[in-house]
Coordinates of C-alpha atoms in Angstrom, one line a residue:
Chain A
X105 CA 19.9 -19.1 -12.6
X106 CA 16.4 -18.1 -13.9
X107 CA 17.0 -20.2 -17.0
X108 CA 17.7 -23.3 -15.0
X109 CA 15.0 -22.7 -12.2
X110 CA 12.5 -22.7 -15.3
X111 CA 13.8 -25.6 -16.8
X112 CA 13.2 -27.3 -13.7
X113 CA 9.8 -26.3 -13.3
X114 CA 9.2 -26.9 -16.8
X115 CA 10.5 -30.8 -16.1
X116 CA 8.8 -30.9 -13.0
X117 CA 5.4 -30.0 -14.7
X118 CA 5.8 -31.5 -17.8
X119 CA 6.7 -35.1 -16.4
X120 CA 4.0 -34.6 -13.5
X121 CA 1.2 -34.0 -15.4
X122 CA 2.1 -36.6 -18.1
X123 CA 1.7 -39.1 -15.0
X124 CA -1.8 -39.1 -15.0
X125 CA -2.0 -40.5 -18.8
X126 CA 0.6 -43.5 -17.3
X127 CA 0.4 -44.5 -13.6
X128 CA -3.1 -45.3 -11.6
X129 CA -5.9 -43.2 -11.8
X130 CA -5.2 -42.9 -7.7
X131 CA -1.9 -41.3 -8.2
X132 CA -2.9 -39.2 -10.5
X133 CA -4.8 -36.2 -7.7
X134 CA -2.0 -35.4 -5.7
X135 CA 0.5 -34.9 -8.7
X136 CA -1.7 -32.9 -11.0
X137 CA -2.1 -30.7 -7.3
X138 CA 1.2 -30.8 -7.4
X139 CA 1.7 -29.4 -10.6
X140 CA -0.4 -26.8 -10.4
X141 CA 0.9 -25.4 -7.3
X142 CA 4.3 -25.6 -9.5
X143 CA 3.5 -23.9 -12.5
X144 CA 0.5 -21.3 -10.7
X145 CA -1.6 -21.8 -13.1
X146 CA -5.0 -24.0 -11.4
X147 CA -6.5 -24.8 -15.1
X148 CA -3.2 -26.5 -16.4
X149 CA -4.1 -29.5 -14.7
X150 CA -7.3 -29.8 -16.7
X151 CA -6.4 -28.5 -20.0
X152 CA -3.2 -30.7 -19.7
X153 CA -4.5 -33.4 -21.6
X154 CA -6.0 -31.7 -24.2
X155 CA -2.8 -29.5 -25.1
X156 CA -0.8 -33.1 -24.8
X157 CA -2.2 -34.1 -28.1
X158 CA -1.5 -30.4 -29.5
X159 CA 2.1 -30.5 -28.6
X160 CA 2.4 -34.3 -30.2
X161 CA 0.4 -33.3 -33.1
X162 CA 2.7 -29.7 -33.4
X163 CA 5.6 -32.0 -32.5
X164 CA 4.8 -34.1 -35.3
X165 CA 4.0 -37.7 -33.1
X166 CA 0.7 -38.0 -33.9
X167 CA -0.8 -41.4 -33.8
X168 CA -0.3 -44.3 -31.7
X169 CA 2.7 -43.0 -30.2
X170 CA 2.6 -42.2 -26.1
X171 CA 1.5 -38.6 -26.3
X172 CA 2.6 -37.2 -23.1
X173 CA 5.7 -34.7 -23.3
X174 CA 7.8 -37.0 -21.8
X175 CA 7.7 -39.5 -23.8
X176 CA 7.8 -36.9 -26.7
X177 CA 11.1 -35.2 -25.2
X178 CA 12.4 -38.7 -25.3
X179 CA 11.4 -38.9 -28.4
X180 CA 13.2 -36.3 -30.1
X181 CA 16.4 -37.2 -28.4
X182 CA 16.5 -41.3 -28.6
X183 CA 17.2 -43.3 -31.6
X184 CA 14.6 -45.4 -33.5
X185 CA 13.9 -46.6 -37.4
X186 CA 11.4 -44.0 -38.2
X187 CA 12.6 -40.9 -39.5
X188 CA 9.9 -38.0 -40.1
X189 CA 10.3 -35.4 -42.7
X190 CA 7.8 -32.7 -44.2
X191 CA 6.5 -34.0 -47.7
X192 CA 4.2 -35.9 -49.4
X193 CA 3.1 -39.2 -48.2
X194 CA -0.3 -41.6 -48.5
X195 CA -0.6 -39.0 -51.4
X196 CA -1.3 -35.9 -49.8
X197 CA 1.3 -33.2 -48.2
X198 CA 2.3 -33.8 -44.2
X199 CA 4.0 -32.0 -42.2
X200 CA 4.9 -35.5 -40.4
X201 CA 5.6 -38.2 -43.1
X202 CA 7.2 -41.1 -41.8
X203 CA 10.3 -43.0 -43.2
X204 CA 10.6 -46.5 -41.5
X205 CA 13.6 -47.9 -42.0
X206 CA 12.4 -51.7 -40.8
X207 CA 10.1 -52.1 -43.4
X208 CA 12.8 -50.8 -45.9
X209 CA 15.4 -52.6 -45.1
X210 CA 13.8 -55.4 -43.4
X211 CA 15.9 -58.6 -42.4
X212 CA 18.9 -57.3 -45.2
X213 CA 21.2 -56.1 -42.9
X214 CA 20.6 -58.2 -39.9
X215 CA 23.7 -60.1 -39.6
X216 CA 23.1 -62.8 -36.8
X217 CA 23.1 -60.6 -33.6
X218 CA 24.3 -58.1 -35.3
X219 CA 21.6 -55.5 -36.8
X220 CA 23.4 -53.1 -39.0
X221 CA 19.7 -51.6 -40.3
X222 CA 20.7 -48.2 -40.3
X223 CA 18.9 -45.6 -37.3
X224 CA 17.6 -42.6 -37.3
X225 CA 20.8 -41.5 -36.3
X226 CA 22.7 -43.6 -38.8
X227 CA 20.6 -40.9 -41.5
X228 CA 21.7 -38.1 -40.1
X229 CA 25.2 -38.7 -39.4
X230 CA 25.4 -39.7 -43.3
X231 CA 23.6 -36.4 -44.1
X232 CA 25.6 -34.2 -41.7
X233 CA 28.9 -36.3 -43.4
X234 CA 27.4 -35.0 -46.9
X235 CA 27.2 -31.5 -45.5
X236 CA 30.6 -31.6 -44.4
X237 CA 31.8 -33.1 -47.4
X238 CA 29.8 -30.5 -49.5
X239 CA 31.1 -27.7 -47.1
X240 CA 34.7 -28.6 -47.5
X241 CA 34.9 -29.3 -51.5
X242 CA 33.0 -26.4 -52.2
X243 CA 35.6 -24.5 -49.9
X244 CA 38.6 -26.5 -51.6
X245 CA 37.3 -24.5 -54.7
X246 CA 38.9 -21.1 -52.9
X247 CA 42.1 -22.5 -52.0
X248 CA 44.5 -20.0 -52.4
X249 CA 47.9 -18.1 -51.4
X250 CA 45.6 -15.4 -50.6
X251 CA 42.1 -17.1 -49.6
X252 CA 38.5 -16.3 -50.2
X253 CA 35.2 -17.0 -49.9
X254 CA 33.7 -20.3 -47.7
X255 CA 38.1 -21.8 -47.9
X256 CA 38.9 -18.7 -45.3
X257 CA 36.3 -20.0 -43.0
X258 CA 37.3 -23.7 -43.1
X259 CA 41.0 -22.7 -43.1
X260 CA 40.4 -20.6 -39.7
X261 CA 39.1 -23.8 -38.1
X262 CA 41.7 -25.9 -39.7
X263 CA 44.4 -23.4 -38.9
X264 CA 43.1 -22.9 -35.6
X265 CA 43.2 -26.8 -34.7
X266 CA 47.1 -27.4 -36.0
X267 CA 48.0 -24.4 -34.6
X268 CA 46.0 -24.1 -31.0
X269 CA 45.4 -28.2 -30.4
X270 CA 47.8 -29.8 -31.9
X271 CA 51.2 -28.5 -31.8
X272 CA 51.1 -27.2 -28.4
X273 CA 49.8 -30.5 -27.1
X274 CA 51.6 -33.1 -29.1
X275 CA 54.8 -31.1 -29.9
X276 CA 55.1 -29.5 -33.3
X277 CA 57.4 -32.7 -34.6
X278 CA 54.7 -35.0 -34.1
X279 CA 51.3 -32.8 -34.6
X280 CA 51.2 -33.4 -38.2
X281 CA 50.9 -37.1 -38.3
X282 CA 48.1 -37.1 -35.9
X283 CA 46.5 -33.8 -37.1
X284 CA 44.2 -35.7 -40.1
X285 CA 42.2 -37.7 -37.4
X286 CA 41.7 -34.2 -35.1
X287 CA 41.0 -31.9 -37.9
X288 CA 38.4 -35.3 -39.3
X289 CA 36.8 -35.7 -35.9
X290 CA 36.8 -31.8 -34.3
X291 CA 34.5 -31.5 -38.2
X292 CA 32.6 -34.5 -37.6
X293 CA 31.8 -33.9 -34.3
X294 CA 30.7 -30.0 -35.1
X295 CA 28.8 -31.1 -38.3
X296 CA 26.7 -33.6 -36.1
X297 CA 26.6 -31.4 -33.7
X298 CA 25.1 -28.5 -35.6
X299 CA 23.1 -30.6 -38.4
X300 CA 21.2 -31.9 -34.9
X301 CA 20.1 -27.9 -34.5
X302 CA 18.3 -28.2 -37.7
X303 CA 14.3 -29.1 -37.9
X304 CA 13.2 -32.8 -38.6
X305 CA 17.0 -34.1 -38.1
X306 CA 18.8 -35.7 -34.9
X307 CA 21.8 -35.6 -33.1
X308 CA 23.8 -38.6 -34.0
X309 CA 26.0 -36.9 -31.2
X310 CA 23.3 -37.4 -28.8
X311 CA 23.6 -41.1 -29.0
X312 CA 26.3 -43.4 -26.7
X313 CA 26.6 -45.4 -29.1
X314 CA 28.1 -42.8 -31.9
X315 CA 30.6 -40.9 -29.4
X316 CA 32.1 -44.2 -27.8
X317 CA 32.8 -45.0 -31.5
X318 CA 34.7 -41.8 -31.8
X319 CA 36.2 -41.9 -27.9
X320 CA 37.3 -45.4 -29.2
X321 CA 39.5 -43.8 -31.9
X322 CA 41.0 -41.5 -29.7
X323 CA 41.4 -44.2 -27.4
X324 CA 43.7 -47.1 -30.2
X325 CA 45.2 -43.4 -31.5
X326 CA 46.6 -42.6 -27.8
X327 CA 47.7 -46.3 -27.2
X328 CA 48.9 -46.6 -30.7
X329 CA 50.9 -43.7 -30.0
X330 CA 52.3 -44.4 -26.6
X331 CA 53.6 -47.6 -28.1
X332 CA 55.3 -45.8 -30.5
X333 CA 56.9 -43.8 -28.0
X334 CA 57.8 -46.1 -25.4
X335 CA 57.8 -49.4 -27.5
X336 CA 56.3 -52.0 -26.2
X337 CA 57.9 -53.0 -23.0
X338 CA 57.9 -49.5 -22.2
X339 CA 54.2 -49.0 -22.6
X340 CA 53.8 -52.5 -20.1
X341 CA 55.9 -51.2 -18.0
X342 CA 53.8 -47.9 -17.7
X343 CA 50.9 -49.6 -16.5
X344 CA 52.9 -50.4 -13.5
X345 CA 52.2 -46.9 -12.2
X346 CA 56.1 -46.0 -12.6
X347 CA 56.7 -48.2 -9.5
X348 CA 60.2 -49.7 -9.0
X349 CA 60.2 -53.6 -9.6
X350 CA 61.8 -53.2 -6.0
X351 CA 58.6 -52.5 -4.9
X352 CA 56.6 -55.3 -6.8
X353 CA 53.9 -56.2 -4.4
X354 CA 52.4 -53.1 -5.2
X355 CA 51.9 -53.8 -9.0
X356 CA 48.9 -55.9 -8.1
X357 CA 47.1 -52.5 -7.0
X358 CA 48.8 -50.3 -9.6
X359 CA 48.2 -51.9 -12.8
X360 CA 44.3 -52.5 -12.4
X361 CA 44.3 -48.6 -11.6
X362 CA 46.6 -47.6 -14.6
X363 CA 44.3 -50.1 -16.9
X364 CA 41.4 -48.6 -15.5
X365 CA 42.9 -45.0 -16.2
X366 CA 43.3 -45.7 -19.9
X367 CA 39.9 -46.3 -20.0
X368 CA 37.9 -43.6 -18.1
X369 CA 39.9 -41.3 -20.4
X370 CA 37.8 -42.3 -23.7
X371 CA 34.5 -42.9 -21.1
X372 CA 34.6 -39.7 -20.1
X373 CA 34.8 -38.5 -23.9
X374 CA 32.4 -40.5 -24.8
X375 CA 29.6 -39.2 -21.8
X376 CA 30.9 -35.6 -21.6
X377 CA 29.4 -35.5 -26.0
X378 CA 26.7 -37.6 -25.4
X379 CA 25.4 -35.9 -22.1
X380 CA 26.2 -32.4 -23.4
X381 CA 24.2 -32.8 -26.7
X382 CA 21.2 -34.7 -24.9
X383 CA 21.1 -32.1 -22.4
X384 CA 20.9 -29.0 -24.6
X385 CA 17.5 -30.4 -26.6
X386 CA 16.2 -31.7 -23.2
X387 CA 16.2 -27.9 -22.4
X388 CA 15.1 -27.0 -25.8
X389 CA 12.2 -29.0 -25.4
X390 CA 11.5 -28.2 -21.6
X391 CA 10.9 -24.8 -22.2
X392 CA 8.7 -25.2 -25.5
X393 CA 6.7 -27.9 -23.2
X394 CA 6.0 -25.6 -20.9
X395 CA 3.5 -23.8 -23.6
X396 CA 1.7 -26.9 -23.3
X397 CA 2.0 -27.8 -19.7
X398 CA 1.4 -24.5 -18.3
X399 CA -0.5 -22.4 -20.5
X400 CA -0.1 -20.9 -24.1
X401 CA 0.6 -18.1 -22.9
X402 CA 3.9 -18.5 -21.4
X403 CA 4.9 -18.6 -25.4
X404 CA 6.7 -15.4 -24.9
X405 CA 9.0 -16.0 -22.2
X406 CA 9.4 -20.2 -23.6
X407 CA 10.1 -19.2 -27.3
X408 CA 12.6 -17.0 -26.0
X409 CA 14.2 -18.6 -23.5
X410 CA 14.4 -21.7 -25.8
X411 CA 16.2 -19.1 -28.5
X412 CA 18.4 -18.1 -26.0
X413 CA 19.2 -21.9 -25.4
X414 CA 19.1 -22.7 -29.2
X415 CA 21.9 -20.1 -29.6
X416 CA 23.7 -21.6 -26.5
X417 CA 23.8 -25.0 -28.5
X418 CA 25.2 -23.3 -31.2
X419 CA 27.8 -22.3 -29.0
X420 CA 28.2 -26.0 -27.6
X421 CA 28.4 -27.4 -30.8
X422 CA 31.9 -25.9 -30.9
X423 CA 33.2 -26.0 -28.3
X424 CA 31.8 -29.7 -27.9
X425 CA 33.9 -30.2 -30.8
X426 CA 36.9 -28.4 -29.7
X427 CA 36.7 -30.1 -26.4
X428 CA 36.9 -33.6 -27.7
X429 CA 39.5 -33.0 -30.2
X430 CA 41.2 -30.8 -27.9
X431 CA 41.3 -33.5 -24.5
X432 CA 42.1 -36.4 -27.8
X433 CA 45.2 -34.3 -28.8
X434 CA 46.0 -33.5 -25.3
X435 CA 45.9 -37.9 -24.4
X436 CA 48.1 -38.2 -27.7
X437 CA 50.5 -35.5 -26.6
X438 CA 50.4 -37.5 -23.0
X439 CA 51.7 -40.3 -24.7
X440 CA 54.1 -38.7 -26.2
X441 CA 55.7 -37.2 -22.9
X442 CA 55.9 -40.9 -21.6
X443 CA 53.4 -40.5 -18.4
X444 CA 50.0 -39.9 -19.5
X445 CA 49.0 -37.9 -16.4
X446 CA 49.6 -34.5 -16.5
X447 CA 46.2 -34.2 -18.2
X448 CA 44.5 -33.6 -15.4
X449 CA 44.8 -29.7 -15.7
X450 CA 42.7 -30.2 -19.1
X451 CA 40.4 -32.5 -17.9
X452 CA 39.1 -30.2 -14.8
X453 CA 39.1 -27.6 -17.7
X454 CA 36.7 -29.6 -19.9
X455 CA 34.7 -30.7 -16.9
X456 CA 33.9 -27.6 -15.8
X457 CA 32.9 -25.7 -19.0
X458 CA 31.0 -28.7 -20.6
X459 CA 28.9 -29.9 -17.5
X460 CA 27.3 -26.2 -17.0
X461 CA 24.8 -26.9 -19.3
X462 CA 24.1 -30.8 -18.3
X463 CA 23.7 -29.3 -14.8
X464 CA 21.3 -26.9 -16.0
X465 CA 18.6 -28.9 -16.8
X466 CA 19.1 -31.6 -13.2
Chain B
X22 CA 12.1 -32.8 -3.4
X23 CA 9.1 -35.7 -4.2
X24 CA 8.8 -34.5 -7.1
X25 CA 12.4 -35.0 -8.8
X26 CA 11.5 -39.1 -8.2
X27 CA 8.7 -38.6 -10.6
X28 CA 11.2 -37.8 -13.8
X29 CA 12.9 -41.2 -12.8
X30 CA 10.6 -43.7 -14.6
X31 CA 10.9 -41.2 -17.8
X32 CA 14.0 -40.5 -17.9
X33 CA 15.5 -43.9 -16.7
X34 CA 13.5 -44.9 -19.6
X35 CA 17.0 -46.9 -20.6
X36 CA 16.6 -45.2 -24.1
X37 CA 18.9 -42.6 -23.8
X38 CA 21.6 -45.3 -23.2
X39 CA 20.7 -48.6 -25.5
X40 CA 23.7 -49.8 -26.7
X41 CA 23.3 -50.7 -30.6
X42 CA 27.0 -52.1 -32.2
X43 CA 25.3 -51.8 -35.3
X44 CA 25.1 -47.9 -35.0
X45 CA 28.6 -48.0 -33.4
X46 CA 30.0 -50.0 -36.5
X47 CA 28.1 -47.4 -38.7
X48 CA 29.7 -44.8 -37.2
X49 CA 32.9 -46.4 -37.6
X50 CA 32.7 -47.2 -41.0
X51 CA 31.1 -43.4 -41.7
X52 CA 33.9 -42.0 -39.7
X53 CA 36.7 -44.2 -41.5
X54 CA 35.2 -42.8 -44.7
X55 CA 35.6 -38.9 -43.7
X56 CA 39.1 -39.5 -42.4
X57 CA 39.9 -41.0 -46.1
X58 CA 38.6 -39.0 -48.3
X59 CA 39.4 -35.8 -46.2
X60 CA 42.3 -36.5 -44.8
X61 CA 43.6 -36.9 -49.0
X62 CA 41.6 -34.2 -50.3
X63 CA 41.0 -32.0 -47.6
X64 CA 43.3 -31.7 -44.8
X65 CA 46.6 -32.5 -46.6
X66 CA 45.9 -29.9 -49.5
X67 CA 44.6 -27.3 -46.8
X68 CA 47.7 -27.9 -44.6
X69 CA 50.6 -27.5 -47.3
X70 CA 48.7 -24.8 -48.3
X71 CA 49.4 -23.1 -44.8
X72 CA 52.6 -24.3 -44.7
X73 CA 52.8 -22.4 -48.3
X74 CA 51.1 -19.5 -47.5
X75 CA 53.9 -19.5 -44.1
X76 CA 56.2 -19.6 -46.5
X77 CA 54.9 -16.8 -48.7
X78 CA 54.5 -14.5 -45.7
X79 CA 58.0 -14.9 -44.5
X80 CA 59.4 -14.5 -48.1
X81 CA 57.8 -11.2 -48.3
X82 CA 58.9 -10.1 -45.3
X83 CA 61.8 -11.1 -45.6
X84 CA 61.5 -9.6 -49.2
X85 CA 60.2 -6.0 -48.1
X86 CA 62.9 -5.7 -45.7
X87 CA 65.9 -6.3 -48.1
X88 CA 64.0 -3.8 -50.2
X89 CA 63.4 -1.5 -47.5
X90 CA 67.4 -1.6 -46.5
X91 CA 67.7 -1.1 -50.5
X92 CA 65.3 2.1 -50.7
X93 CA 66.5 3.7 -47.2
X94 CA 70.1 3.6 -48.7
X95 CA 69.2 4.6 -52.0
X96 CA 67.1 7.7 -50.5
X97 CA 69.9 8.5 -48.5
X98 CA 72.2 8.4 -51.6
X99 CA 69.7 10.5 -53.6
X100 CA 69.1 12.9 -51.0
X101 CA 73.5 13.5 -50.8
X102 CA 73.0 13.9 -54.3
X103 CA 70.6 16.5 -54.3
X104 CA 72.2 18.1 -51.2
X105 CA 75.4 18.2 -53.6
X106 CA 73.4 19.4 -56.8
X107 CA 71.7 22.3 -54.6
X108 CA 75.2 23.0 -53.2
X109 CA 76.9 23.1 -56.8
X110 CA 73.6 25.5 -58.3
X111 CA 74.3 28.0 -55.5
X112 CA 77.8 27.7 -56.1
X113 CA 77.1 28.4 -59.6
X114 CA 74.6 30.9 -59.2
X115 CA 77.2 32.8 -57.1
X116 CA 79.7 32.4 -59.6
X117 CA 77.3 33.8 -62.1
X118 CA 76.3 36.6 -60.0
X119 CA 80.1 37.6 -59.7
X120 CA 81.1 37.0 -63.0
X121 CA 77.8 39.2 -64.2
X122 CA 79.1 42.2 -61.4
X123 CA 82.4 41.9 -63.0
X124 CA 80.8 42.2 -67.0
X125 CA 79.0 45.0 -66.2
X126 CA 81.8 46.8 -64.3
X127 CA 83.7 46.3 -67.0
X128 CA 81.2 47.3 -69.6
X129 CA 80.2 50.5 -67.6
X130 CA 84.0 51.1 -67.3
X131 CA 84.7 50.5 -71.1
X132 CA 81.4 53.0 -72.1
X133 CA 82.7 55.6 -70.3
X134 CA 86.1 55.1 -71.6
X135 CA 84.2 55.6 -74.8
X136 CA 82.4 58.1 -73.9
X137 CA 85.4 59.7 -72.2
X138 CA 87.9 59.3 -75.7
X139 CA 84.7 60.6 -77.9
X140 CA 84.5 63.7 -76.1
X141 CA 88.2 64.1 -75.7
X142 CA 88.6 63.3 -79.7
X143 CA 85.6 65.8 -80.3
X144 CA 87.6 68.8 -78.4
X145 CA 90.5 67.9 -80.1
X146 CA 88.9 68.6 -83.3
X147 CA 87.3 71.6 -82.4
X148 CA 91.0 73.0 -81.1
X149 CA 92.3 72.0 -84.7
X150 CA 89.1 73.4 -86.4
X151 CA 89.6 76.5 -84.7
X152 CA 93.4 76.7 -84.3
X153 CA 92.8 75.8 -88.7
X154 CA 90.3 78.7 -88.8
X155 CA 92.5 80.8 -86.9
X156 CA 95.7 79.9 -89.4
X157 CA 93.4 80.3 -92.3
X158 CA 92.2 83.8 -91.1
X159 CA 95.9 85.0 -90.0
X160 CA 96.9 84.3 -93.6
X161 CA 93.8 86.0 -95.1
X162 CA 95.0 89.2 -93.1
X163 CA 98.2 88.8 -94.4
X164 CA 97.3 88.7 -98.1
X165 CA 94.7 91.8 -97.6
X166 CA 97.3 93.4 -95.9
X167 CA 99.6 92.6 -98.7
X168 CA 96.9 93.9 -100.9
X169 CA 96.1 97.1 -99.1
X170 CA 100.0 97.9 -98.9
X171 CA 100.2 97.0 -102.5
X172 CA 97.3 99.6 -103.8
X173 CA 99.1 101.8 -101.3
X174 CA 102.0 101.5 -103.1
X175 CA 100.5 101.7 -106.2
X176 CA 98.8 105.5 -105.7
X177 CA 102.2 106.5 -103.4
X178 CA 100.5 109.9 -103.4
X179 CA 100.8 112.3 -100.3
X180 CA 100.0 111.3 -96.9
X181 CA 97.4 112.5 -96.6
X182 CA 95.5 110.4 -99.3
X183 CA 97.7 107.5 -98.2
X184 CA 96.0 108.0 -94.9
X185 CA 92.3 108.4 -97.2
X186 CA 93.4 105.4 -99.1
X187 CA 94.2 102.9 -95.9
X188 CA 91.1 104.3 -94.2
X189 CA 88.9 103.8 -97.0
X190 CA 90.4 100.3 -97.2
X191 CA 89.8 99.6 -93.5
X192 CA 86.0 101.4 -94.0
X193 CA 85.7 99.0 -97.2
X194 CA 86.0 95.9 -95.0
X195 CA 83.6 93.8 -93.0
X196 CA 83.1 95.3 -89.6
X197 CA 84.3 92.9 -86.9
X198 CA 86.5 91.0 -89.1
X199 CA 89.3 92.2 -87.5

């Protein structure tokens, strides 16, 4: 409760006194009033433009870039071709070099209106893919009847996805055939997950675009497999709702619903991710920006309340992962059974431990 | 409750949610990748080796129980055998303890049998020593009697020196010989 009260008046001060820098000088009174009533603190209205450029110089957006925490929360969370890193750069060490992948690439990979230039995002997923790659040979090295080292670790999860996801929701005959694509995405998704908790790097997760990709698998995998189990006049004759060809007329309202209930099935994967992994840095960030919207010396309570967050996203990152391959092994299953709705228990489940923290921060 | 309008224009930004294929066909190509090369190296190697290490688990069990069957019976066996063994040593030792009883009854018995046949054998010889001694003395009395009647003979003077003669005779020999 305290946690999400403060993230609220963190949002509510942060985004009010950025107004100032953005709308009419006009509008500008009343909100900064605002915000200072908010926060409690009568010299954060004045300083606030000052400690803007701090936070986007400490935040490492100096420059041209819109400097007010807003736009530098959006910042951090949204794609774009420019990825900073610590290093050398223009010959001298920064804490804020810039990589833009534009000029790199430039027209290369632009294929009509296609634009394959790789993201931000594109980076990091590649470098969170080489972590997990790294992880998982460098754990293959302890396989073993009798395990040790890093292979114990990886062999829990693995272990723990065979023997807790799949075979209790696809049925131990046909778990092993789909468990490849779980055990590949529950490690994708928790290696993007977590490489997006690391300094300088970004959430690949956080982006639509990356977790409709993966929902999409899920989505061919659970059609592919409710084909197999019903063949293909079967599977039509599921999206009649299970209604009697007695009772015809109503196809013309059931199969528009059943189409449109194969498909909020991979939506919902694909926002419950994104939202979830947007919404833990938006907090993050909230509470650091209160340093700078408020008053330095909130650092105290802001550092640790974003710790306590931090460690929270930790948290999410699994079960993140364990939700998606979980509800994905639970729509295969569903096809399996022959009448993909007795998810619904699942769903609720996943809801309601996954939107705690996108709530949080509304 | 104004200001929750004012994140609106931020956060309805529309950056959040641009929709880039080109990042979607990334991540399907990077995801395609993982699935390969893990699913071959990874998952399948990782998998059997559960299945293996199943295996293993239930062998043993199945491995220590058959042994455990073996080792109960075989401690039962060995702890009849011993049973029997201490049975048989007290037997034994009972035995011994009788038979031991028995030797040295005998043995006292036999000693003082000994003992007994020694002491009766001595006696005997002391009867025959003496009754020899007495025979040798009776026949020593006869000859000094034969020698004293013989000198009486000899002189055959009056009584009254035959009387002087034998008395001299008897006064002539040991005192308490007789």
């Amino acid at each position: 409760m305290i946690a999400s009260t403060l993230v609220t008046l963190a949002l509510r001060a942060l985004l009010a006194s950025a107004e100032p820098e953005q709308v009419a000088p006009p509008a500008a009174a009343p909100v900064e009033q605002a915000a200072g009533q908010e926060a409690h603190a009568p010299t954060a209205g004045h300083g606030a433009p000052a400690e803007h450029g701090e936070a986007a110089a400490e935040g490492g957006h100096g420059g041209g870039h819109d400097a007010s925490l807003g736009a530098v929360m959006m910042h951090h969370v949204t794609d774009g071709y420019v990825v900073e890193y610590p290093g050398v750069c223009e010959g001298r060490p920064s804490w804020n070099c810039e990589w833009n992948l534009r000029e790199t690439f430039g027209d290369s990979l632009r294929f009509g209106a296609l634009d394959m230039t790789p993201t931000k995002h594109v980076i990091f997923m590649w470098l969170a893919s080489a972590a997990l790659l790294l992880v998982v040979f460098t754990a293959l090295r302890g396989k073993a009847v009798v395990p040790k080292g890093l292979y114990s670790f990886v062999e829990v999860l693995v272990a723990f996805v065979r023997n807790e996801l799949a075979v209790p929701n696809i049925g131990p005959e046909n778990a092993d055939r789909f468990l490849p694509y779980l055990l590949t995405a529950f490690f994708f998704i928790l290696f993007l997950n977590l490489f997006g908790l690391l300094p300088y790097s970004a959430t690949a997760t956080a982006n639509i675009n990356v977790t409709v990709c993966l929902a999409l698998f899920t989505f061919f995998i659970t059609q592919y497999a409710a084909i197999r189990a019903m063949g293909l006049g079967g599977f039509l004759k599921h999206l009649t709702g299970g209604v009697p060809a007695s009772l015809a007329w109503l196809w013309p309202i059931m199969i528009p619903v059943e189409i449109l209930g194969l498909f909020t099935k991979p939506f919902a994967l694909t926002v419950r991710l994104f939202a979830n992994m947007v919404a833990g840095h938006f907090v993050i960030l909230a509470l650091l920006g209160l340093i700078f919207a408020i008053s330095v010396w909130v650092f105290p309570v802001s550092v640790a309340l974003a710790l306590a967050i931090f460690l929270l996203e930790l948290f999410v990152a699994f079960v993140q992962a364990y939700i998606f391959t979980m509800l994905s092994a639970l729509f295969i299953g569903a096809a399996f059974a022959g009448h993909g709705h007795d998810e619904g228990h699942g769903e609720a489940h996943g809801h309601g431990e996954a939107h705690a923290p996108a709530e949080a921060h509304h | 409750m104004a200001l929750f309008a004012v994140p609106a224009p931020v956060l309805a930004a529309g950056a959040l949610t641009d929709i880039n294929p080109g990042l979607t066909l990334w991540a399907a190509i990077t995801f395609l990748v993982m699935l390969a090369v893990l699913s071959k190296f990874a998952w399948g190697p990782i998998v059997k080796m559960l299945d293996e290490r199943g295996k293993t688990i239930s062998e043993a069990i199945e491995a220590a129980r058959k042994e455990r069957a073996e080792a109960e019976k075989l401690l039962a066996s060995q702890k009849e055998s011993l049973a029997k063994a201490t049975r048989e040593a007290a037997d034994i030792a009972k035995r011994n303890q009788l038979e031991v009883e028995a030797l040295r009854q005998e043995l006292t018995a036999r000693a003082r049998q000994e003992a007994d046949e020694l002491v009766a054998s001595a006696r005997k010889q002391i009867i025959e020593e003496k009754s020899k001694a007495a025979a040798e003395l009776r026949s020593m009395v006869a000859d000094l009697a034969i020698d004293a009647a013989g000198k009486l003979i000899k002189a055959s003077l009056d009584e009254k020196t035959q009387r002087q003669l034998v008395e001299d005779y008897l006064r002539q020999l040991p005192a308490g010989r007789a």
